[in-house]
Coordinates of C-alpha atoms in Angstrom, one line a residue:
X45 CA 0.0 0.0 0.0
X46 CA 1.4 3.4 -0.9
X47 CA 2.0 6.1 1.7
X48 CA -0.4 8.9 1.9
X49 CA 2.1 11.8 1.9
X50 CA 0.1 13.8 4.4
X51 CA 1.5 16.9 6.0
X52 CA 1.4 17.4 9.7
X53 CA 1.2 21.0 11.1
X54 CA 1.8 21.9 14.8
X55 CA 1.2 25.4 16.4
X56 CA 2.7 25.4 20.0
X57 CA 1.1 28.2 22.0
X58 CA 1.5 29.0 25.8
X59 CA -1.7 27.2 26.8
X60 CA -2.6 24.9 24.0
X61 CA -0.8 23.0 21.1
X62 CA -2.8 23.0 18.0
X63 CA -2.3 20.0 15.6
X64 CA -3.5 19.2 12.2
X65 CA -3.1 16.6 9.5
X66 CA -3.6 18.0 5.9
X67 CA -3.3 16.5 2.4
X68 CA -0.8 17.9 0.0
X69 CA -3.3 20.3 -1.4
X70 CA -3.8 21.9 2.0
X71 CA -7.2 20.4 2.9
X72 CA -7.7 19.3 6.5
X73 CA -7.9 15.5 7.1
X74 CA -8.3 16.4 10.8
X75 CA -7.4 18.9 13.4
X76 CA -7.4 18.9 17.3
X77 CA -5.6 20.4 20.2
X78 CA -3.9 19.4 23.4
X79 CA -2.9 21.3 26.5
X80 CA 0.6 22.7 26.5
X81 CA 2.7 21.3 29.4
X82 CA 5.2 23.9 30.2
X83 CA 6.6 22.2 33.3
X84 CA 10.4 21.5 33.3
X85 CA 11.0 24.3 30.8
X86 CA 8.8 22.7 28.2
X87 CA 10.9 19.5 28.1
X88 CA 7.9 17.2 27.7
X89 CA 6.4 18.9 24.7
X90 CA 8.1 16.9 21.9
X91 CA 7.0 13.7 23.5
X92 CA 3.5 15.0 23.8
X93 CA 3.5 16.1 20.2
X94 CA 4.7 12.8 19.0
X95 CA 2.1 10.7 21.0
X96 CA -0.8 13.0 20.1
X97 CA 0.2 12.6 16.3
X98 CA 0.8 8.8 16.7
X99 CA -2.6 8.2 18.4
X100 CA -4.4 10.3 15.7
X101 CA -2.7 8.6 12.8
X102 CA -3.5 5.2 14.4
X103 CA -7.2 6.2 14.5
X104 CA -7.0 7.0 10.8
X105 CA -5.5 3.6 10.0
X106 CA -2.1 5.3 9.3
X107 CA 1.3 5.8 11.0
X108 CA 4.3 8.0 10.8
X109 CA 5.3 6.5 7.5
X110 CA 2.2 8.2 6.0
X111 CA 3.4 11.7 6.8
X112 CA 5.9 13.6 4.7
X113 CA 7.1 15.6 7.7
X114 CA 6.0 17.7 10.6
X115 CA 6.0 21.6 10.6
X116 CA 6.2 23.3 13.9
X117 CA 5.5 26.9 14.9
X118 CA 6.4 28.5 18.2
X119 CA 6.5 31.9 19.6
X120 CA 10.0 33.3 19.9
X121 CA 13.4 33.3 18.3
X122 CA 14.0 30.2 16.1
X123 CA 16.7 29.4 13.7
X124 CA 14.6 28.0 10.8
X125 CA 17.4 26.1 9.1
X126 CA 18.3 24.1 12.2
X127 CA 15.1 24.0 14.1
X128 CA 17.0 25.4 17.1
X129 CA 15.1 27.6 19.5
X130 CA 17.0 30.3 21.1
X131 CA 14.1 31.4 23.3
X132 CA 10.3 30.7 23.3
X133 CA 9.2 33.1 26.0
X134 CA 5.8 31.5 26.9
X135 CA 6.9 28.0 26.7
X136 CA 10.1 27.9 28.7
X137 CA 12.4 26.7 25.8
X138 CA 15.9 28.2 25.8
X139 CA 18.7 27.0 23.5
X140 CA 16.4 24.0 22.7
X141 CA 17.0 21.7 19.9
X142 CA 13.3 21.1 18.9
X143 CA 13.9 19.6 15.5
X144 CA 16.4 17.1 16.8
X145 CA 14.1 16.0 19.7
X146 CA 11.0 15.8 17.7
X147 CA 12.7 13.8 14.8
X148 CA 14.1 11.4 17.5
X149 CA 10.6 10.8 18.9
X150 CA 8.8 10.4 15.5
X151 CA 11.4 9.4 12.9
X152 CA 10.1 11.8 10.3
X153 CA 11.6 15.1 9.1
X154 CA 10.7 18.1 11.2
X155 CA 10.8 21.8 10.1
X156 CA 10.4 24.8 12.6
X157 CA 9.7 28.4 12.3
X158 CA 8.3 31.4 14.3
X159 CA 4.6 31.1 14.7
X160 CA 3.9 34.6 13.2
X161 CA 5.9 33.7 10.1
X162 CA 4.0 30.4 9.7
X163 CA 0.6 32.3 10.2
X164 CA 1.7 34.6 7.3
X165 CA 2.6 31.5 5.2
X166 CA -0.8 29.9 6.0
X167 CA -2.7 33.1 4.9
X168 CA -0.5 33.2 1.7
X169 CA -1.2 29.6 0.8
X170 CA -5.0 29.1 1.7
X171 CA -6.2 32.5 3.1
X172 CA -6.5 36.2 2.5
X173 CA -3.1 36.3 0.6
X174 CA -4.6 34.2 -2.1
X175 CA -1.3 32.9 -3.4
X176 CA 0.4 36.5 -3.5
X177 CA 4.2 36.1 -3.8
X178 CA 4.8 39.4 -1.9
X179 CA 2.8 39.8 1.2
X180 CA 3.0 41.6 4.6
X181 CA 1.1 40.0 7.5
X182 CA 0.4 42.0 10.6
X183 CA -1.3 40.4 13.7
X184 CA -2.8 42.8 16.1
X185 CA -3.4 41.0 19.4
X186 CA -1.8 41.2 22.8
X187 CA 1.3 42.3 20.9
X188 CA 1.9 43.2 17.2
X189 CA 3.4 40.2 15.4
X190 CA 4.4 40.2 11.7
X191 CA 5.5 38.0 8.9
X192 CA 7.0 39.0 5.6
X193 CA 6.7 36.9 2.4
X194 CA 9.0 38.0 -0.3
X195 CA 9.0 36.4 -3.8
X196 CA 7.1 33.5 -2.3
X197 CA 9.5 32.8 0.6
X198 CA 9.3 33.6 4.3
X199 CA 11.8 36.3 5.1
X200 CA 14.0 35.3 8.1
X201 CA 17.0 37.7 8.0
X202 CA 20.4 36.8 9.6
X203 CA 19.1 35.6 13.0
X204 CA 15.6 34.6 12.2
X205 CA 14.3 38.0 13.5
X206 CA 13.0 39.5 10.3
X207 CA 9.3 40.5 10.5
X208 CA 9.3 41.9 14.2
X209 CA 7.0 44.7 13.0
X210 CA 5.7 45.2 16.5
X211 CA 9.2 46.5 17.6
X212 CA 9.4 49.3 15.1
X213 CA 9.9 52.4 17.3
X214 CA 6.7 54.5 16.9
X215 CA 7.1 56.9 19.7
X216 CA 10.9 57.8 19.7
X217 CA 10.7 60.0 22.9
X218 CA 8.7 59.3 26.0
X219 CA 7.0 56.2 24.7
X220 CA 5.5 53.6 26.9
X221 CA 7.8 50.6 27.9
X222 CA 7.5 47.4 25.9
X223 CA 8.0 43.9 27.0
X224 CA 11.1 43.6 24.7
X225 CA 13.0 46.1 26.9
X226 CA 12.6 49.1 24.6
X227 CA 10.1 52.0 24.8
X228 CA 7.6 53.4 22.4
X229 CA 7.4 50.2 20.2
X230 CA 4.5 50.0 17.7
X231 CA 2.9 47.3 19.9
X232 CA 2.6 49.8 22.8
X233 CA 0.2 51.9 20.7
X234 CA -1.4 49.7 18.0
X235 CA -2.0 46.2 19.6
X236 CA -5.2 45.5 21.5
X237 CA -3.2 46.0 24.8
X238 CA -1.9 49.4 23.3
X239 CA -5.5 50.6 22.3
X240 CA -6.7 49.8 25.7
X241 CA -3.8 51.5 27.4
X242 CA -4.4 54.6 25.4
X243 CA -8.2 54.4 26.2
X244 CA -7.5 54.1 30.0
X245 CA -5.3 57.3 29.7
X246 CA -8.2 59.1 28.1
X247 CA -10.7 57.8 30.8
X248 CA -8.4 58.9 33.6
X249 CA -7.9 62.4 32.0
X250 CA -11.5 63.1 31.0
X251 CA -13.6 61.2 33.5
X252 CA -16.5 61.5 30.9
X253 CA -17.9 60.0 27.8
X254 CA -19.0 56.5 26.6
X255 CA -15.6 54.8 27.5
X256 CA -15.6 56.3 31.0
X257 CA -19.3 55.1 31.5
X258 CA -18.4 51.6 30.2
X259 CA -15.3 51.4 32.5
X260 CA -17.4 52.7 35.6
X261 CA -20.1 50.0 34.8
X262 CA -18.0 47.0 34.1
X263 CA -14.6 47.8 35.4
X264 CA -12.9 47.0 32.0
X265 CA -12.5 48.3 28.5
X266 CA -11.6 46.2 25.5
X267 CA -10.3 47.3 22.0
X268 CA -13.7 46.2 20.6
X269 CA -15.4 48.6 23.0
X270 CA -13.1 51.5 21.7
X271 CA -14.0 50.7 18.0
X272 CA -17.7 50.5 18.9
X273 CA -17.6 53.8 20.9
X274 CA -15.8 55.5 18.0
X275 CA -18.4 54.3 15.6
X276 CA -21.0 56.0 17.8
X277 CA -19.0 59.2 17.6
X278 CA -17.5 59.2 21.1
X279 CA -14.7 61.8 20.9
X280 CA -12.2 60.1 23.3
X281 CA -12.7 56.8 21.4
X282 CA -12.2 58.4 18.0
X283 CA -8.9 60.1 19.3
X284 CA -7.6 56.7 20.5
X285 CA -8.4 55.0 17.2
X286 CA -6.9 57.8 15.3
X287 CA -3.6 57.6 17.3
X288 CA -3.3 53.7 17.1
X289 CA -4.0 53.7 13.4
X290 CA -1.8 56.8 12.7
X291 CA 1.2 54.8 14.1
X292 CA 0.2 51.6 12.4
X293 CA -0.3 53.4 9.0
X294 CA 3.0 55.1 9.4
X295 CA 4.9 51.9 10.1
X296 CA 3.4 49.8 7.4
X297 CA 3.5 52.6 4.9
X298 CA 7.2 52.8 5.4
X299 CA 7.5 48.9 5.3
X300 CA 5.5 48.9 2.0
X301 CA 7.8 51.5 0.5
X302 CA 10.6 49.1 1.2
X303 CA 9.1 45.7 0.5
X304 CA 6.4 46.6 -2.2
X305 CA 3.9 43.8 -1.1
X306 CA 0.8 42.9 -3.4
X307 CA -1.3 42.6 -0.3
X308 CA -1.2 43.5 3.4
X309 CA -3.1 41.1 5.6
X310 CA -4.2 42.2 9.0
X311 CA -5.0 39.5 11.5
X312 CA -5.3 38.9 15.3
X313 CA -8.1 39.8 17.6
X314 CA -8.2 43.5 16.6
X315 CA -8.9 42.5 13.0
X316 CA -12.4 41.5 14.0
X317 CA -13.3 45.1 13.7
X318 CA -12.8 44.5 9.9
X319 CA -14.1 47.4 7.9
X320 CA -14.0 49.7 10.9
X321 CA -10.3 49.0 11.2
X322 CA -9.4 49.2 7.6
X323 CA -11.4 52.5 7.1
X324 CA -9.5 54.0 10.1
X325 CA -6.1 52.7 8.8
X326 CA -6.2 53.3 5.1
X327 CA -5.9 57.2 5.1
X328 CA -2.8 57.0 7.2
X329 CA -1.2 54.3 5.1
X330 CA -2.1 56.3 1.9
X331 CA -0.5 59.4 3.3
X332 CA 2.9 57.6 4.2
X333 CA 3.1 55.2 1.3
X334 CA 4.5 56.3 -2.1
X335 CA 1.6 57.2 -4.5
X336 CA 2.1 54.2 -6.7
X337 CA 2.3 51.8 -3.7
X338 CA -0.7 53.4 -2.1
X339 CA -2.6 52.9 -5.3
X340 CA -1.6 49.3 -6.0
X341 CA -1.5 47.8 -2.5
X342 CA -4.7 45.9 -1.4
X343 CA -5.6 45.3 2.3
X344 CA -7.3 42.1 3.5
X345 CA -8.5 40.9 6.8
X346 CA -7.0 37.5 7.7
X347 CA -9.3 34.6 6.9
X348 CA -7.9 31.6 8.6
X349 CA -8.2 32.7 12.3
X350 CA -6.7 30.1 14.6
X351 CA -6.1 27.7 11.7
X352 CA -3.3 30.0 10.1
X353 CA -0.5 28.5 12.2
X354 CA -1.1 24.8 11.5
X355 CA -1.8 25.5 7.8
X356 CA 1.5 27.5 7.6
X357 CA 3.3 24.7 9.4
X358 CA 2.0 22.2 6.9
X359 CA 3.0 24.6 4.0
X360 CA 6.6 24.4 5.4
X361 CA 6.7 20.6 5.1
X362 CA 5.3 20.9 1.5
X363 CA 8.0 23.4 0.6
X364 CA 11.0 21.8 2.3
X365 CA 10.0 18.2 2.8

């Protein structure tokens, strides 16, 4: 009986590990998730991935011989060529030979990359990128992540750190501290967390308006609340969205001038605002991008949601396996 040549995709997050088995065309055979065991600095994770895949393959009357390879995405700094992880902050891995460990457990080739890079690759292959060979992917969540696809390849840079869009300096003087150790990074103003931080500053300063009322009633404000309040013409909310989108438009306008993507894909939790987000962002982008680039570049909201990472991981196997 001939082997099935399936692709296994794995997306390791701080709380769950998403797994999927896809065919070579990128259609799901199955997908599921298991909890991430971050005890002992994430040492048990390769074993858990291997047994989760083995059990699932067995239930499909298949085995490791039927998969072409395993693609793995993880948050942090990863050397894509060797599958060596310098640091994956939320997992506990430091100087960790992931590829080597997982190949030992499974006996099949393993390919690893940063999770934001693989989400970008997933969107390029099966999502909003629609096969675009030059694409910029920006994820607006707790932080601001990014992936750059250039001429059909994921751009890694010398140490695998290309695409760290969230750490472009947006507020050069007096900016808020960022988790990376710098101040004034893009993610301090344009991520969901950044938008909420700006909103809280407004609430404390004005003590009035829709956002203030929301905070008084519920004790919290989300990025979605800010977009909704701006839609209803709340002045403070409009100012927050203007500031967050101004910085985002400036950063990606400059990136587009350098990289000339066909399409810019916006993902992450904040992208659920869809048209509200794109309408607020586009004028700033158009102002800072070269006229030809502003005219030709299209924007899309990411389509694959939480599946982008595993689909991108499977794409990695298809490309390199």
